[in-house]
Amino acid sequence: HMHSISSDLNNLQLGSLSIGGSSLSIPYIIPKIVCSFKKCYPKIELKISEKSTVKSKLLLDDGTMDLIITNRP
């Protein structure tokens, strides 16, 4: 799925990306990628939400989140 997301983002000039994840994943992964992401896609707004894995999955399923980062399948 990451290839698909990367491919979709390459075509974006303006928009937003909603990312969610658990308190065990968001604080460790997001800070490492935000600066690089903003350099590559300066006009894409990042919306980051820290939620439980179950809640993140529900938000992904209903289209509220575009991407979730979890520590469980």
Tab-separated table of N, CA and C in Angstrom:
chain	number	residue	atom	x	y	z
A	1	HIS	N	0.799	-1.196	0.000
A	1	HIS	CA	0.000	0.000	0.000
A	1	HIS	C	0.849	1.271	0.000
A	2	MET	N	2.051	1.216	0.576
A	2	MET	CA	2.896	2.414	0.618
A	2	MET	C	3.234	2.885	-0.790
A	3	HIS	N	3.474	1.958	-1.732
A	3	HIS	CA	3.778	2.360	-3.108
A	3	HIS	C	2.605	3.125	-3.701
A	4	SER	N	1.398	2.665	-3.444
A	4	SER	CA	0.199	3.324	-3.949
A	4	SER	C	0.066	4.724	-3.358
A	5	ILE	N	0.295	4.868	-2.062
A	5	ILE	CA	0.212	6.171	-1.411
A	5	ILE	C	1.280	7.096	-1.974
A	6	SER	N	2.497	6.591	-2.122
A	6	SER	CA	3.589	7.391	-2.674
A	6	SER	C	3.268	7.837	-4.091
A	7	SER	N	2.742	6.951	-4.891
A	7	SER	CA	2.371	7.271	-6.267
A	7	SER	C	1.284	8.335	-6.301
A	8	ASP	N	0.284	8.204	-5.437
A	8	ASP	CA	-0.793	9.190	-5.372
A	8	ASP	C	-0.256	10.555	-4.954
A	9	LEU	N	0.651	10.569	-3.977
A	9	LEU	CA	1.194	11.836	-3.488
A	9	LEU	C	2.049	12.532	-4.531
A	10	ASN	N	2.723	11.772	-5.383
A	10	ASN	CA	3.557	12.380	-6.415
A	10	ASN	C	2.743	13.252	-7.356
A	11	ASN	N	1.472	12.976	-7.490
A	11	ASN	CA	0.607	13.745	-8.372
A	11	ASN	C	-0.086	14.910	-7.665
A	12	LEU	N	0.068	15.003	-6.350
A	12	LEU	CA	-0.605	16.046	-5.592
A	12	LEU	C	0.235	17.308	-5.481
A	13	GLN	N	-0.399	18.421	-5.672
A	13	GLN	CA	0.240	19.708	-5.478
A	13	GLN	C	-0.358	20.433	-4.281
A	14	LEU	N	-1.590	20.078	-3.948
A	14	LEU	CA	-2.302	20.747	-2.871
A	14	LEU	C	-3.308	19.765	-2.286
A	15	GLY	N	-3.465	19.768	-0.982
A	15	GLY	CA	-4.425	18.874	-0.360
A	15	GLY	C	-4.024	18.564	1.059
A	16	SER	N	-4.526	17.451	1.565
A	16	SER	CA	-4.209	17.063	2.936
A	16	SER	C	-4.055	15.548	3.015
A	17	LEU	N	-3.329	15.134	4.027
A	17	LEU	CA	-3.126	13.723	4.317
A	17	LEU	C	-3.388	13.539	5.795
A	18	SER	N	-4.355	12.699	6.102
A	18	SER	CA	-4.738	12.458	7.482
A	18	SER	C	-4.093	11.152	7.961
A	19	ILE	N	-3.275	11.260	9.012
A	19	ILE	CA	-2.530	10.119	9.539
A	19	ILE	C	-2.943	9.895	10.985
A	20	GLY	N	-3.221	8.661	11.321
A	20	GLY	CA	-3.573	8.323	12.688
A	20	GLY	C	-2.756	7.158	13.184
A	21	GLY	N	-2.718	7.005	14.471
A	21	GLY	CA	-1.998	5.881	15.046
A	21	GLY	C	-2.040	5.908	16.555
A	22	SER	N	-1.483	4.883	17.114
A	22	SER	CA	-1.504	4.723	18.569
A	22	SER	C	-0.405	5.536	19.235
A	23	SER	N	-0.544	5.693	20.531
A	23	SER	CA	0.458	6.433	21.304
A	23	SER	C	1.797	5.706	21.321
A	24	LEU	N	1.801	4.450	20.956
A	24	LEU	CA	3.055	3.699	20.885
A	24	LEU	C	3.754	3.868	19.544
A	25	SER	N	3.047	4.331	18.532
A	25	SER	CA	3.671	4.463	17.217
A	25	SER	C	3.858	5.907	16.765
A	26	ILE	N	2.865	6.740	16.969
A	26	ILE	CA	2.909	8.125	16.486
A	26	ILE	C	4.125	8.903	17.013
A	27	PRO	N	4.395	8.916	18.314
A	27	PRO	CA	5.516	9.737	18.804
A	27	PRO	C	6.890	9.294	18.293
A	28	TYR	N	7.024	8.061	17.891
A	28	TYR	CA	8.323	7.550	17.460
A	28	TYR	C	8.529	7.625	15.953
A	29	ILE	N	7.468	7.496	15.194
A	29	ILE	CA	7.598	7.439	13.739
A	29	ILE	C	7.357	8.789	13.077
A	30	ILE	N	6.312	9.480	13.466
A	30	ILE	CA	5.919	10.729	12.796
A	30	ILE	C	7.011	11.805	12.845
A	31	PRO	N	7.626	12.076	13.988
A	31	PRO	CA	8.648	13.134	13.986
A	31	PRO	C	9.792	12.874	12.998
A	32	LYS	N	10.083	11.625	12.752
A	32	LYS	CA	11.174	11.275	11.838
A	32	LYS	C	10.828	11.554	10.382
A	33	ILE	N	9.547	11.569	10.049
A	33	ILE	CA	9.174	11.719	8.636
A	33	ILE	C	8.549	13.071	8.280
A	34	VAL	N	8.078	13.825	9.282
A	34	VAL	CA	7.365	15.076	8.986
A	34	VAL	C	8.237	16.078	8.232
A	35	CYS	N	9.461	16.314	8.677
A	35	CYS	CA	10.322	17.303	8.012
A	35	CYS	C	10.597	16.917	6.564
A	36	SER	N	10.928	15.675	6.336
A	36	SER	CA	11.188	15.215	4.970
A	36	SER	C	9.940	15.322	4.109
A	37	PHE	N	8.806	14.949	4.670
A	37	PHE	CA	7.548	15.018	3.939
A	37	PHE	C	7.246	16.458	3.544
A	38	LYS	N	7.377	17.392	4.495
A	38	LYS	CA	7.061	18.797	4.226
A	38	LYS	C	8.012	19.399	3.184
A	39	LYS	N	9.253	18.928	3.126
A	39	LYS	CA	10.183	19.412	2.097
A	39	LYS	C	9.749	18.936	0.715
A	40	CYS	N	9.290	17.711	0.629
A	40	CYS	CA	8.866	17.133	-0.651
A	40	CYS	C	7.483	17.609	-1.075
A	41	TYR	N	6.607	17.823	-0.117
A	41	TYR	CA	5.210	18.182	-0.396
A	41	TYR	C	4.794	19.377	0.456
A	42	PRO	N	5.354	20.555	0.213
A	42	PRO	CA	5.108	21.702	1.085
A	42	PRO	C	3.656	22.185	1.113
A	43	LYS	N	2.885	21.890	0.094
A	43	LYS	CA	1.501	22.373	0.055
A	43	LYS	C	0.488	21.341	0.542
A	44	ILE	N	0.977	20.187	0.969
A	44	ILE	CA	0.096	19.151	1.506
A	44	ILE	C	0.018	19.322	3.021
A	45	GLU	N	-1.187	19.528	3.516
A	45	GLU	CA	-1.394	19.681	4.955
A	45	GLU	C	-1.426	18.307	5.609
A	46	LEU	N	-0.628	18.128	6.651
A	46	LEU	CA	-0.653	16.887	7.423
A	46	LEU	C	-1.581	17.055	8.608
A	47	LYS	N	-2.469	16.093	8.760
A	47	LYS	CA	-3.360	16.057	9.918
A	47	LYS	C	-3.012	14.790	10.682
A	48	ILE	N	-2.471	14.939	11.875
A	48	ILE	CA	-1.988	13.800	12.652
A	48	ILE	C	-2.830	13.654	13.904
A	49	SER	N	-3.346	12.439	14.119
A	49	SER	CA	-4.187	12.161	15.287
A	49	SER	C	-3.676	10.939	16.016
A	50	GLU	N	-3.555	11.068	17.317
A	50	GLU	CA	-3.161	9.937	18.148
A	50	GLU	C	-4.424	9.303	18.713
A	51	LYS	N	-4.682	8.081	18.297
A	51	LYS	CA	-5.883	7.339	18.710
A	51	LYS	C	-5.467	5.912	19.029
A	52	SER	N	-6.361	5.165	19.642
A	52	SER	CA	-6.095	3.747	19.857
A	52	SER	C	-6.033	3.041	18.501
A	53	THR	N	-5.408	1.884	18.469
A	53	THR	CA	-5.323	1.119	17.233
A	53	THR	C	-6.708	0.794	16.693
A	54	VAL	N	-7.615	0.405	17.566
A	54	VAL	CA	-8.983	0.054	17.150
A	54	VAL	C	-9.687	1.278	16.555
A	55	LYS	N	-9.596	2.420	17.232
A	55	LYS	CA	-10.242	3.643	16.739
A	55	LYS	C	-9.611	4.089	15.424
A	56	SER	N	-8.276	3.997	15.315
A	56	SER	CA	-7.588	4.364	14.076
A	56	SER	C	-8.065	3.502	12.918
A	57	LYS	N	-8.221	2.212	13.168
A	57	LYS	CA	-8.689	1.289	12.124
A	57	LYS	C	-10.102	1.657	11.683
A	58	LEU	N	-10.969	1.990	12.629
A	58	LEU	CA	-12.335	2.394	12.284
A	58	LEU	C	-12.338	3.670	11.434
A	59	LEU	N	-11.481	4.633	11.790
A	59	LEU	CA	-11.403	5.880	11.035
A	59	LEU	C	-10.824	5.657	9.642
A	60	LEU	N	-9.910	4.715	9.522
A	60	LEU	CA	-9.372	4.350	8.207
A	60	LEU	C	-10.471	3.710	7.367
A	61	ASP	N	-11.202	2.795	7.977
A	61	ASP	CA	-12.269	2.095	7.260
A	61	ASP	C	-13.377	3.028	6.780
A	62	ASP	N	-13.680	4.075	7.576
A	62	ASP	CA	-14.765	4.966	7.148
A	62	ASP	C	-14.266	6.145	6.299
A	63	GLY	N	-12.966	6.174	6.015
A	63	GLY	CA	-12.419	7.193	5.128
A	63	GLY	C	-11.986	8.475	5.807
A	64	THR	N	-12.125	8.543	7.130
A	64	THR	CA	-11.701	9.729	7.864
A	64	THR	C	-10.178	9.860	7.869
A	65	MET	N	-9.492	8.740	7.999
A	65	MET	CA	-8.022	8.695	7.968
A	65	MET	C	-7.573	8.150	6.618
A	66	ASP	N	-6.465	8.694	6.113
A	66	ASP	CA	-5.885	8.192	4.868
A	66	ASP	C	-4.860	7.102	5.129
A	67	LEU	N	-4.219	7.169	6.286
A	67	LEU	CA	-3.120	6.259	6.620
A	67	LEU	C	-3.091	6.092	8.125
A	68	ILE	N	-2.858	4.868	8.590
A	68	ILE	CA	-2.664	4.663	10.033
A	68	ILE	C	-1.353	3.943	10.253
A	69	ILE	N	-0.743	4.247	11.382
A	69	ILE	CA	0.500	3.610	11.780
A	69	ILE	C	0.222	2.950	13.124
A	70	THR	N	0.330	1.633	13.144
A	70	THR	CA	0.035	0.911	14.377
A	70	THR	C	1.158	-0.061	14.683
A	71	ASN	N	1.122	-0.585	15.871
A	71	ASN	CA	2.110	-1.573	16.261
A	71	ASN	C	1.542	-2.993	16.255
A	72	ARG	N	0.325	-3.127	15.718
A	72	ARG	CA	-0.330	-4.431	15.598
A	72	ARG	C	-1.016	-4.524	14.238
A	73	PRO	N	-1.196	-5.752	13.750
A	73	PRO	CA	-1.934	-5.903	12.483
A	73	PRO	C	-3.409	-5.593	12.630
